[in-house]
PDB file of C-alpha atoms and ligand atoms in Angstrom:
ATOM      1  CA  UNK A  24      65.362  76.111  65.505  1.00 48.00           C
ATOM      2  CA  UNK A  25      68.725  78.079  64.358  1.00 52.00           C
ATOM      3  CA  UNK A  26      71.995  76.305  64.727  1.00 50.00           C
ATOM      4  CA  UNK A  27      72.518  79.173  67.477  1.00 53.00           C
ATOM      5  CA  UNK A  28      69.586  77.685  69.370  1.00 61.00           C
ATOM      6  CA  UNK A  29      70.840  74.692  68.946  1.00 70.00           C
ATOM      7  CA  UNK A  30      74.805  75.484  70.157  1.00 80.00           C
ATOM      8  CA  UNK A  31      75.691  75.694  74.251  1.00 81.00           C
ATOM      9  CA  UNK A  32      76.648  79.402  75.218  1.00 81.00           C
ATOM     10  CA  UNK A  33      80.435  78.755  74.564  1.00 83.00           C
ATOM     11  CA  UNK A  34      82.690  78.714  77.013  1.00 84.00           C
ATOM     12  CA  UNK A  35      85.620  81.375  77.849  1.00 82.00           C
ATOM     13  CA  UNK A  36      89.274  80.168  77.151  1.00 83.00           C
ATOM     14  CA  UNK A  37      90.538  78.955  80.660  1.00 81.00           C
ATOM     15  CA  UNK A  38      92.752  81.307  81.899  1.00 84.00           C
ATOM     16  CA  UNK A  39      96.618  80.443  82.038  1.00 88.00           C
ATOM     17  CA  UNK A  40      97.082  80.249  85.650  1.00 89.00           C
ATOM     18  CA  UNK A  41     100.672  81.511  84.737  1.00 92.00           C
ATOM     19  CA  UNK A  42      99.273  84.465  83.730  1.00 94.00           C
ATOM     20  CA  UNK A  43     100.160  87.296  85.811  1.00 97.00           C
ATOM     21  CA  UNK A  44      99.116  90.959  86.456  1.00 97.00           C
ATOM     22  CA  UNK A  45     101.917  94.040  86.033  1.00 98.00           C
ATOM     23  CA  UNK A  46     102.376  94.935  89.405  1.00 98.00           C
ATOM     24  CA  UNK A  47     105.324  97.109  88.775  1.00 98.00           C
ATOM     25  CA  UNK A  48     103.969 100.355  89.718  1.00 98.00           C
ATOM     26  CA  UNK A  49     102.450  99.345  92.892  1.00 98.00           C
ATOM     27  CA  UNK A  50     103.979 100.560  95.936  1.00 98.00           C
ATOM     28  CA  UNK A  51     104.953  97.729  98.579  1.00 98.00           C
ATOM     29  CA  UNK A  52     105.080  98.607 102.176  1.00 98.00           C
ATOM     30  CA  UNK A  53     106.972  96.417 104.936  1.00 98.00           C
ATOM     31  CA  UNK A  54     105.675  96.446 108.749  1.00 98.00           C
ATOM     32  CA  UNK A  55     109.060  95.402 110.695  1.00 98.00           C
ATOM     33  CA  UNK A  56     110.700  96.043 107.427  1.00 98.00           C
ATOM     34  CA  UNK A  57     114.230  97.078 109.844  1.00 98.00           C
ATOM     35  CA  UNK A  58     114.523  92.997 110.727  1.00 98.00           C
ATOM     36  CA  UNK A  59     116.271  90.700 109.019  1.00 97.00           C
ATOM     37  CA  UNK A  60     113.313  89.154 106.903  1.00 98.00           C
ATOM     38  CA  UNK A  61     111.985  93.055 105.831  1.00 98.00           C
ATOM     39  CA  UNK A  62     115.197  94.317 104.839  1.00 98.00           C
ATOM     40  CA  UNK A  63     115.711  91.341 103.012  1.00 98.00           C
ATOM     41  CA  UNK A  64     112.614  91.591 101.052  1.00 98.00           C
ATOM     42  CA  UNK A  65     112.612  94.961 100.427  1.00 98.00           C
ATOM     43  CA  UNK A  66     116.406  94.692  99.224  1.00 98.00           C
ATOM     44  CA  UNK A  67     115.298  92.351  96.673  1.00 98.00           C
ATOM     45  CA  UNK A  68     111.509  94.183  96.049  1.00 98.00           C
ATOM     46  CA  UNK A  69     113.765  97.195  95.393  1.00 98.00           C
ATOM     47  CA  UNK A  70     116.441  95.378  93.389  1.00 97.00           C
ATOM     48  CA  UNK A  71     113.694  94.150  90.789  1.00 97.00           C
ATOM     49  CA  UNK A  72     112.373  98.011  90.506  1.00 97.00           C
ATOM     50  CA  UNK A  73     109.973  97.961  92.955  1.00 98.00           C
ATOM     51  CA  UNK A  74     109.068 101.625  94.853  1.00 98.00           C
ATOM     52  CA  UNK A  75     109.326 100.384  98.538  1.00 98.00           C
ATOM     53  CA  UNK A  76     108.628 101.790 102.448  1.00 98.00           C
ATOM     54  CA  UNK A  77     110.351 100.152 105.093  1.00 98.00           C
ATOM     55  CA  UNK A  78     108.152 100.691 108.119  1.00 98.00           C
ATOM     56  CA  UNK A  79     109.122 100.821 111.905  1.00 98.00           C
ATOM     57  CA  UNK A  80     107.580 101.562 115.050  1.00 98.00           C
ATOM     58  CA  UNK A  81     110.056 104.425 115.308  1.00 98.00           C
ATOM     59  CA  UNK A  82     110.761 106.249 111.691  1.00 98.00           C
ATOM     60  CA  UNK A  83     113.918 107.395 112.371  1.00 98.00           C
ATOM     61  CA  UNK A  84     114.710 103.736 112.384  1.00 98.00           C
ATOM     62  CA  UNK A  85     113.365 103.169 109.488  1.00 98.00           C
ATOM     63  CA  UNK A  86     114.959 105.691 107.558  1.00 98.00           C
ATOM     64  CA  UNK A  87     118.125 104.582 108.568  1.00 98.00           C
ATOM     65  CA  UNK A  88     117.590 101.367 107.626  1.00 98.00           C
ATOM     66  CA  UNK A  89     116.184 102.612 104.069  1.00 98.00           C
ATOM     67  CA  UNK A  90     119.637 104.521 103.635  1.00 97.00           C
ATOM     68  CA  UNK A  91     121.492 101.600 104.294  1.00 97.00           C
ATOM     69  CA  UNK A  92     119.356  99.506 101.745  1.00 96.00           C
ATOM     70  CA  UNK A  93     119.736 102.397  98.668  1.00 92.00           C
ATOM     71  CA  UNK A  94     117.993 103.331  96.252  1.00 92.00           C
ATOM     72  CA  UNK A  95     114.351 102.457  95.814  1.00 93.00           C
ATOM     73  CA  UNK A  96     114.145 102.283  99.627  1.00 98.00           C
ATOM     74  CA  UNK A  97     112.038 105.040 101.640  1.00 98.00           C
ATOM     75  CA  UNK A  98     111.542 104.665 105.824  1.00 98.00           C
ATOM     76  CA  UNK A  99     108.770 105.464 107.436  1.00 98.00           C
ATOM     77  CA  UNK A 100     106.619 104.720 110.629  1.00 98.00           C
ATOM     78  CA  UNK A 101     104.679 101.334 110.453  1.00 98.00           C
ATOM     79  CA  UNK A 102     101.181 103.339 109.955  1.00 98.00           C
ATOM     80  CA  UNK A 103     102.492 106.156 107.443  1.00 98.00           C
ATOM     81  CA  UNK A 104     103.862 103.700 105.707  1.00 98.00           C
ATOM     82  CA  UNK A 105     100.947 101.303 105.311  1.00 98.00           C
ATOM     83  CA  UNK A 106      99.230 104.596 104.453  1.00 98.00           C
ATOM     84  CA  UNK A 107     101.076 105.042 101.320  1.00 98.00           C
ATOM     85  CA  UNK A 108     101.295 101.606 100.491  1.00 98.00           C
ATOM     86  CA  UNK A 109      99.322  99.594  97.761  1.00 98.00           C
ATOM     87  CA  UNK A 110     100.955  96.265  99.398  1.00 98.00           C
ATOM     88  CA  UNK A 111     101.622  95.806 102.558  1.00 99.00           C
ATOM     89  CA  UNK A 112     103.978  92.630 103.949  1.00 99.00           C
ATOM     90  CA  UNK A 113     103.832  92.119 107.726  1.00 98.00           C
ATOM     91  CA  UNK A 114     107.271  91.180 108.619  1.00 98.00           C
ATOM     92  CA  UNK A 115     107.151  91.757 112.858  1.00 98.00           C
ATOM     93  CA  UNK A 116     108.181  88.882 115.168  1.00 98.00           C
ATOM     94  CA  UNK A 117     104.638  86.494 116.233  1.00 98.00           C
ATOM     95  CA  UNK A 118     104.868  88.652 119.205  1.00 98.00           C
ATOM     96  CA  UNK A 119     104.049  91.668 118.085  1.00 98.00           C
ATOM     97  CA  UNK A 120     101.600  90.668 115.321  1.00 98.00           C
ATOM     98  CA  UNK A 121      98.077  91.051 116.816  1.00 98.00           C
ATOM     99  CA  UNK A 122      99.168  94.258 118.992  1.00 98.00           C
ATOM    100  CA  UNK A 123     100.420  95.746 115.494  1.00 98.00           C
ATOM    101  CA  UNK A 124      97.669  94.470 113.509  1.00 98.00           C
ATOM    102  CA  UNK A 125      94.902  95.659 115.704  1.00 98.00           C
ATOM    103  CA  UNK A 126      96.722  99.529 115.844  1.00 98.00           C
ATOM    104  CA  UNK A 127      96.882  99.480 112.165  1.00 98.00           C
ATOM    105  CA  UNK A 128      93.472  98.495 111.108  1.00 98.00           C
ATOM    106  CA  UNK A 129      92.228 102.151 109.732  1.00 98.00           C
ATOM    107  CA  UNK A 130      95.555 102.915 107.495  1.00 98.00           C
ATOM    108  CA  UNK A 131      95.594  98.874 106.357  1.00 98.00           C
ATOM    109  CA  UNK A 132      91.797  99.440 105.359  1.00 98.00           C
ATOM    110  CA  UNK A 133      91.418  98.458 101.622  1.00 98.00           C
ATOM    111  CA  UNK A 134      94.978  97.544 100.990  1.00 98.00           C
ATOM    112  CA  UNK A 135      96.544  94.193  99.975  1.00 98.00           C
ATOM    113  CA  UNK A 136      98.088  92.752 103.271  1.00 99.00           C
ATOM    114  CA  UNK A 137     100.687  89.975 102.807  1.00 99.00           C
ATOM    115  CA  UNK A 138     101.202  88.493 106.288  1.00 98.00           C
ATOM    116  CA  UNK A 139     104.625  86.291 105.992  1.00 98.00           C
ATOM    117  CA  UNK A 140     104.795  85.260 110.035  1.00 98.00           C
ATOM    118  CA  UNK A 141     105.672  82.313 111.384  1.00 98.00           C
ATOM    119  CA  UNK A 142     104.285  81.512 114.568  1.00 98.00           C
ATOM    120  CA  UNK A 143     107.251  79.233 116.019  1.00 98.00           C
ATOM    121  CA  UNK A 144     108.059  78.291 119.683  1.00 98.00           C
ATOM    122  CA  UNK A 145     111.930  77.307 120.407  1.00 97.00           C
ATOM    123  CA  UNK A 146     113.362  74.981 123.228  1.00 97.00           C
ATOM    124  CA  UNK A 147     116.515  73.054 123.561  1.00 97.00           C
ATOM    125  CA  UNK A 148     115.005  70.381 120.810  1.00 96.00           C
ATOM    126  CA  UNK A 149     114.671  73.310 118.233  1.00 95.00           C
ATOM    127  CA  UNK A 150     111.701  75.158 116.993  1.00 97.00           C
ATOM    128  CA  UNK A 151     108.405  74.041 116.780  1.00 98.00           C
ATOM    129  CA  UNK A 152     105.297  75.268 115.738  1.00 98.00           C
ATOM    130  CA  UNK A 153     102.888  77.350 117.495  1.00 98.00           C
ATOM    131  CA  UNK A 154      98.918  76.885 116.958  1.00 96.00           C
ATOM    132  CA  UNK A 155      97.165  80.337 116.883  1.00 98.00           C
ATOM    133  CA  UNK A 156      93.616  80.381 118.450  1.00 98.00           C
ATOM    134  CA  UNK A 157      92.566  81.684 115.315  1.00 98.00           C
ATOM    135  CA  UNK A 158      94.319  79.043 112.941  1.00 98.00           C
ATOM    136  CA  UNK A 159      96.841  80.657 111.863  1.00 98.00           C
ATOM    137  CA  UNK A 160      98.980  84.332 111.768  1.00 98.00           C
ATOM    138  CA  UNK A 161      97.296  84.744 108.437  1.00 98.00           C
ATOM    139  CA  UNK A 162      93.572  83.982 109.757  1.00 98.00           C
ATOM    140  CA  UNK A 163      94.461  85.985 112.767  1.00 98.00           C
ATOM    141  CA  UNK A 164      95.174  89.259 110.853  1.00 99.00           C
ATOM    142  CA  UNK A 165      91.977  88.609 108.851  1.00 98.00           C
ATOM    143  CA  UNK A 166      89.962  88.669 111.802  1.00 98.00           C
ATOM    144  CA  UNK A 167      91.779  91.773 112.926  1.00 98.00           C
ATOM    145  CA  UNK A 168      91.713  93.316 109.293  1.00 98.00           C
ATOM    146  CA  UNK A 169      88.180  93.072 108.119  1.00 98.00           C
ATOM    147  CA  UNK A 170      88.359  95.643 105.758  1.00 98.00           C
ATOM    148  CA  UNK A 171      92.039  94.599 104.599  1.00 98.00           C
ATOM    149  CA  UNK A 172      92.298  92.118 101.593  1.00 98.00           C
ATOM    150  CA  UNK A 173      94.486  89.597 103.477  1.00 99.00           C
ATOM    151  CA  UNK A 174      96.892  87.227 101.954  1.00 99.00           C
ATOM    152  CA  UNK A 175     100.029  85.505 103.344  1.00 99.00           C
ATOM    153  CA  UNK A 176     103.036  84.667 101.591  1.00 99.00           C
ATOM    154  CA  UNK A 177     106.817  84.762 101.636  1.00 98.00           C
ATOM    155  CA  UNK A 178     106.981  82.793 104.902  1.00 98.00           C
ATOM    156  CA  UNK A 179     110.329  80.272 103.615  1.00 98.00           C
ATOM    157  CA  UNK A 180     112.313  82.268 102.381  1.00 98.00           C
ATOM    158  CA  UNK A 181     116.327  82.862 103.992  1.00 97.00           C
ATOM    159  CA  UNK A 182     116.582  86.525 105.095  1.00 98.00           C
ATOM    160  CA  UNK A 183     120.264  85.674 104.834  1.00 97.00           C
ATOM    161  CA  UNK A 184     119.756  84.994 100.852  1.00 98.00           C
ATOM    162  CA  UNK A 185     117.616  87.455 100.608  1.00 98.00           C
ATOM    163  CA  UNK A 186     119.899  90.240 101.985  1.00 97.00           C
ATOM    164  CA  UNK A 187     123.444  88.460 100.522  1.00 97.00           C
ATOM    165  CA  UNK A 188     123.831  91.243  97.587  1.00 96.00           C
ATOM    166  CA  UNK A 189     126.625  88.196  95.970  1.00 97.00           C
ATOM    167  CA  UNK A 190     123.103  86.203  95.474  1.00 97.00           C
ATOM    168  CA  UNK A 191     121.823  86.767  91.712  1.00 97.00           C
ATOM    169  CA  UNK A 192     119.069  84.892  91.871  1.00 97.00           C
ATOM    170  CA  UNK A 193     116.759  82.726  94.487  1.00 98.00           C
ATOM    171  CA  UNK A 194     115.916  79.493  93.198  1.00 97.00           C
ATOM    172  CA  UNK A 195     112.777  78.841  95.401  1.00 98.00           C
ATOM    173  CA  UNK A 196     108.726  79.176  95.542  1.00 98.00           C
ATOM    174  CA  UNK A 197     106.898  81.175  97.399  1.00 98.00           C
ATOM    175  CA  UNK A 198     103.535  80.016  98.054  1.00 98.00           C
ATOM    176  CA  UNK A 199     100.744  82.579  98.025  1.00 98.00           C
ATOM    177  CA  UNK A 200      97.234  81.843 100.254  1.00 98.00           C
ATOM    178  CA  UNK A 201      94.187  84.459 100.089  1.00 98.00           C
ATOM    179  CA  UNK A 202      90.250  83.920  99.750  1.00 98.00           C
ATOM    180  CA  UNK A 203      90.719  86.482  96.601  1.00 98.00           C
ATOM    181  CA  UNK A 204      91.922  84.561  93.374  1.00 97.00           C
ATOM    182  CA  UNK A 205      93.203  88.296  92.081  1.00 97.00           C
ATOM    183  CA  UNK A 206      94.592  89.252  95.283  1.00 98.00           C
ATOM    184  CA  UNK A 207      97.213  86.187  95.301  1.00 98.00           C
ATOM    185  CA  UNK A 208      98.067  86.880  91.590  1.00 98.00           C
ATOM    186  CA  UNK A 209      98.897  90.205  92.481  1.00 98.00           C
ATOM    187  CA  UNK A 210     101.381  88.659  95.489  1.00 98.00           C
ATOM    188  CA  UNK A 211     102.242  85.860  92.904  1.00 98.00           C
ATOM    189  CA  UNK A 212     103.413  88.211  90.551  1.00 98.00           C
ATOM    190  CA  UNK A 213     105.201  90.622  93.171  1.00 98.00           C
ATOM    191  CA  UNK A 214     107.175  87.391  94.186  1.00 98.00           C
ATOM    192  CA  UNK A 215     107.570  86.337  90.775  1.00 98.00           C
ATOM    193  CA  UNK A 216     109.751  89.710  89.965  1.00 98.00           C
ATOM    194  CA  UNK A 217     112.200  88.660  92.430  1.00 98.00           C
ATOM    195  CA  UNK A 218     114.974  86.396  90.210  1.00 98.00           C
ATOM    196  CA  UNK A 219     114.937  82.498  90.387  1.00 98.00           C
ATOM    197  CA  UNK A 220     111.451  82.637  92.558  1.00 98.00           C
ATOM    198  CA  UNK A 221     108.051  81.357  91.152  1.00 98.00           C
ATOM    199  CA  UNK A 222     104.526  83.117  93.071  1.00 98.00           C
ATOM    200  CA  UNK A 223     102.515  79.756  93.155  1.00 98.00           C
ATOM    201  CA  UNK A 224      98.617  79.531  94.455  1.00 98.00           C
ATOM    202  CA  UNK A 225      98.675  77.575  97.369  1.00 98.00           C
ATOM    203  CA  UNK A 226      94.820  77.720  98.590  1.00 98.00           C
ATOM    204  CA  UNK A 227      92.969  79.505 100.995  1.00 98.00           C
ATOM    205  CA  UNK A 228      94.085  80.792 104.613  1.00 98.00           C
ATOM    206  CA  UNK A 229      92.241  78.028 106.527  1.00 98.00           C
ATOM    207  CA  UNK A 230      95.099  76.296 104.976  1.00 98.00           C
ATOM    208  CA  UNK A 231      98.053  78.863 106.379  1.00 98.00           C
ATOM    209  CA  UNK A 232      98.431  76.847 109.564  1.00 98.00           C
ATOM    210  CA  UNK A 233     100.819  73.951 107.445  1.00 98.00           C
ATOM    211  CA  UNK A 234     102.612  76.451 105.491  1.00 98.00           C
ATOM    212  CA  UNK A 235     103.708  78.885 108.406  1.00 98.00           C
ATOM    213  CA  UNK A 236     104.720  75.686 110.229  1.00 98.00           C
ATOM    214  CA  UNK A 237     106.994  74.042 107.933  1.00 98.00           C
ATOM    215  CA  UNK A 238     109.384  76.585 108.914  1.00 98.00           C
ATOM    216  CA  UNK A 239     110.473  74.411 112.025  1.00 98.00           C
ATOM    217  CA  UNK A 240     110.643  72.025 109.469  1.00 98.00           C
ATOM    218  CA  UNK A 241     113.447  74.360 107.378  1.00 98.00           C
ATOM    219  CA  UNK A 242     115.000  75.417 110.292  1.00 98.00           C
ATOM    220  CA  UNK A 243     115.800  71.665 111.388  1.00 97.00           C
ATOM    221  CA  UNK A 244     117.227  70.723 107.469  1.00 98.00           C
ATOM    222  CA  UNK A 245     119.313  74.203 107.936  1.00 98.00           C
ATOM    223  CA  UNK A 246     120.562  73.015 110.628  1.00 97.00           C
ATOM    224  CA  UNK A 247     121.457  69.581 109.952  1.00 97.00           C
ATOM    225  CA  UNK A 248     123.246  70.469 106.489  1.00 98.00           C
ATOM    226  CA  UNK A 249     124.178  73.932 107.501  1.00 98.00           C
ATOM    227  CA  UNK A 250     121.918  75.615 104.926  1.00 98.00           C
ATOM    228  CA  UNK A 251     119.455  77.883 103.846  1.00 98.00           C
ATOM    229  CA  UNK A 252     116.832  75.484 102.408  1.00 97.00           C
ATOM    230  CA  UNK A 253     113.588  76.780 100.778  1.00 97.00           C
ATOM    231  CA  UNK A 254     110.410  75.020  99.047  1.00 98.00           C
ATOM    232  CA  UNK A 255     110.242  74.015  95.251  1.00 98.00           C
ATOM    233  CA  UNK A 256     106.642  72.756  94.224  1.00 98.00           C
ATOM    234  CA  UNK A 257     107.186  69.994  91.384  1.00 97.00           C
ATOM    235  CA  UNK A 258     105.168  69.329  88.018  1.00 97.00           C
ATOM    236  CA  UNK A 259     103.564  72.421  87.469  1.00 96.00           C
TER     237      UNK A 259
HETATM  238  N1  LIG B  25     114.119  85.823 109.338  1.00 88.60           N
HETATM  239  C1  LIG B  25     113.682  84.998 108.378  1.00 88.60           C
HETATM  240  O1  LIG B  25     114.498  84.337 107.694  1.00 88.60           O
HETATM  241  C2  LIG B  25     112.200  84.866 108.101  1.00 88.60           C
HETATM  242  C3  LIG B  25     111.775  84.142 106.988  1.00 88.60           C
HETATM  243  C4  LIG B  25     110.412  84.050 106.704  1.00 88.60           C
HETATM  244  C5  LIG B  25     109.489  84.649 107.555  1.00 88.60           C
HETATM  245  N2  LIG B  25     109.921  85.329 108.657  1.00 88.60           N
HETATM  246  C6  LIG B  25     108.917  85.960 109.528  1.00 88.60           C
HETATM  247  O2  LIG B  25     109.073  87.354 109.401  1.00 88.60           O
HETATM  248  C7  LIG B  25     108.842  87.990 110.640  1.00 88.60           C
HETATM  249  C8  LIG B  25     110.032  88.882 110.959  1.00 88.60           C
HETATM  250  O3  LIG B  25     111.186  88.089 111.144  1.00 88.60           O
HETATM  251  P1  LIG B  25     112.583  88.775 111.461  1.00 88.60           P
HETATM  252  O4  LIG B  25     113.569  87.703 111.599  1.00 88.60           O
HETATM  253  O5  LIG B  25     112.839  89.876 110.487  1.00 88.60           O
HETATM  254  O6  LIG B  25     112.246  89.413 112.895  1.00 88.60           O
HETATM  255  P2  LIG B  25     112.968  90.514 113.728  1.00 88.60           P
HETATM  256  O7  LIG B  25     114.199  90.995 113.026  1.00 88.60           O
HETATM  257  O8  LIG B  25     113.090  90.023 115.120  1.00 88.60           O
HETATM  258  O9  LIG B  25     111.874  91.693 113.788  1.00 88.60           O
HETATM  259  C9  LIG B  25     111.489  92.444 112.685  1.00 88.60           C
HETATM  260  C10 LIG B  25     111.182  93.879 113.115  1.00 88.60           C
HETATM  261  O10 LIG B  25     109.945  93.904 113.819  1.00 88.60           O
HETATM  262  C11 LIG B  25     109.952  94.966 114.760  1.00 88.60           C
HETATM  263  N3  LIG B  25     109.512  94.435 116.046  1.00 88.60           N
HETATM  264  C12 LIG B  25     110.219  93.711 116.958  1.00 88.60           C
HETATM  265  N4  LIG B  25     109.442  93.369 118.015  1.00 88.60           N
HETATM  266  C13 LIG B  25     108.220  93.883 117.747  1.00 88.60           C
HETATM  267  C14 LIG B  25     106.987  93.892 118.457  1.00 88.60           C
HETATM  268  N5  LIG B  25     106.846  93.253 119.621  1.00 88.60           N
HETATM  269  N6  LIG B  25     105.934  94.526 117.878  1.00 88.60           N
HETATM  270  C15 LIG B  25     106.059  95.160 116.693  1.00 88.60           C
HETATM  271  N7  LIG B  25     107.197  95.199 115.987  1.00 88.60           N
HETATM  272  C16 LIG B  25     108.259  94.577 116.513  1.00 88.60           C
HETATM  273  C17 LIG B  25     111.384  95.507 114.839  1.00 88.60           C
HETATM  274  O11 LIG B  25     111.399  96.730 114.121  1.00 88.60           O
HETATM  275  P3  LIG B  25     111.326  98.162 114.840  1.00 88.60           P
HETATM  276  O12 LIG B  25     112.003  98.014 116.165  1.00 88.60           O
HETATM  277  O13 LIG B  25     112.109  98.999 113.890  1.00 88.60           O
HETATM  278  O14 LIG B  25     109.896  98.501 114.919  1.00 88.60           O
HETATM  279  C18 LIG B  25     112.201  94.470 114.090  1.00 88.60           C
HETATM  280  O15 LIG B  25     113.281  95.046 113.392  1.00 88.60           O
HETATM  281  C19 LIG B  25     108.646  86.895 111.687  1.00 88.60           C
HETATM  282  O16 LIG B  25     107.306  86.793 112.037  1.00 88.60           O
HETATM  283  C20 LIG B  25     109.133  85.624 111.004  1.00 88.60           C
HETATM  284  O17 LIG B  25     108.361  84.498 111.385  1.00 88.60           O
HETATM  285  C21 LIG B  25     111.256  85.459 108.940  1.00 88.60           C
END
């Protein structure tokens, strides 16, 4: 027997799980990107040097709103621009998700979908959350995507930080969910460009449910201390 025979295979390095892909030439699109959270997103997407299309369901709108955002910033329709998208974040109200999703299922086919709704009901106690049949939003566009690599992330962030151009940085994390290890690095890193935020794994999108619903949660500290609170993930 050689001492090769007599040595396991050896194992590969582990991979730093901090270790990111360059996602700086992929183009990110935004469904809904003329709301509050979109533009915010693609304001800062843009801001870090990222080529972005806001989408609408009316382009004109779109393209006004990509004017107003400047440079980096292109409007579009919602399906031409998930056409010439590598990314694509789903920023419409929980309303409008499944209609949108379902109308949208050829141009989203083989792209990166990042689904960041919240399904939240309000009433005069405040805002609670909603339970989808499917789960959750994110499970919801799966099963309406099939042939879309879906992931959801981005769901606590502050439009208002987001779009306040005074605002260097945004100290938060943004937890990323997919079934793909590689797809979520990709959103990890896209998140990670953004200054002050961290793209952490956060599991797979049977677990979405919790994470779109601790928005009520934020919404009730916001408005109890009059802020725009977000989510920091300690010891790692
Ligand atoms: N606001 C936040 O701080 C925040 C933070 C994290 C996550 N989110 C999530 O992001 C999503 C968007 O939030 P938002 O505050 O930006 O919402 P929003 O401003 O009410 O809506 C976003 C855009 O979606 C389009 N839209 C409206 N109704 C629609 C419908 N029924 N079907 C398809 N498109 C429709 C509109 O664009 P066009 O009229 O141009 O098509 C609108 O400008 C929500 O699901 C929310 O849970 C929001």
């Amino acid at each position: 027997m050689t001492a090769t025979d007599s040595q396991p295979p050896a194992k590969p390095a582990p991979k730093d799980p901090w270790t990111l892909p360059d996602v700086s030439g992929l183009v990110v699109g935004v469904l809904g990107g003329t709301g509050d959270q979109g533009r915010g997103l693609a304001y800062r997407l843009a801001r870090a040097g990222q080529k972005v299309i806001i989408g609408s369901r009316t382009a004109e709108r779109a393209r006004t709103a990509a004017e107003e955002l400047g440079e980096g910033v292109e409007g579009a329709d919602n399906a031409e621009c998930a056409r010439r998208s590598d990314i694509v974040i789903v920023a419409v109200p929980w309303e409008g998700h499944a209609d949108t999703l379902r109308s949208l299922r050829e141009e989203l086919a083989g792209k990166l979908v990042v689904d960041c709704v919240n399904p939240l009901g309000f009433d005069k106690k405040g805002a609670y959350a909603l339970r989808p049949e499917e789960g959750s939003a994110a499970e919801q566009a799966a099963a309406l995507l099939p042939d879309s690599r879906v992931t959801a992330a981005f769901h606590h962030l502050s439009a208002v930080l987001l779009r306040d151009p005074e605002i260097k940085e945004i100290s938060t994390d943004v937890m990323v969910l997919g079934e793909v290890r590689a797809d979520c690095e990709i959103v990890q890193a896209l998140a990670s460009r953004i200054p002050g935020m961290r793209g952490v794994f956060a599991g797979r999108l049977r677990n979405a449910h919790q994470v779109e619903s601790l928005v009520a949660n934020l919404i009730s500290v916001n408005r109890r201390y009059k802020a725009h609170a977000g989510v920091r993930l300690t010891d790692i």
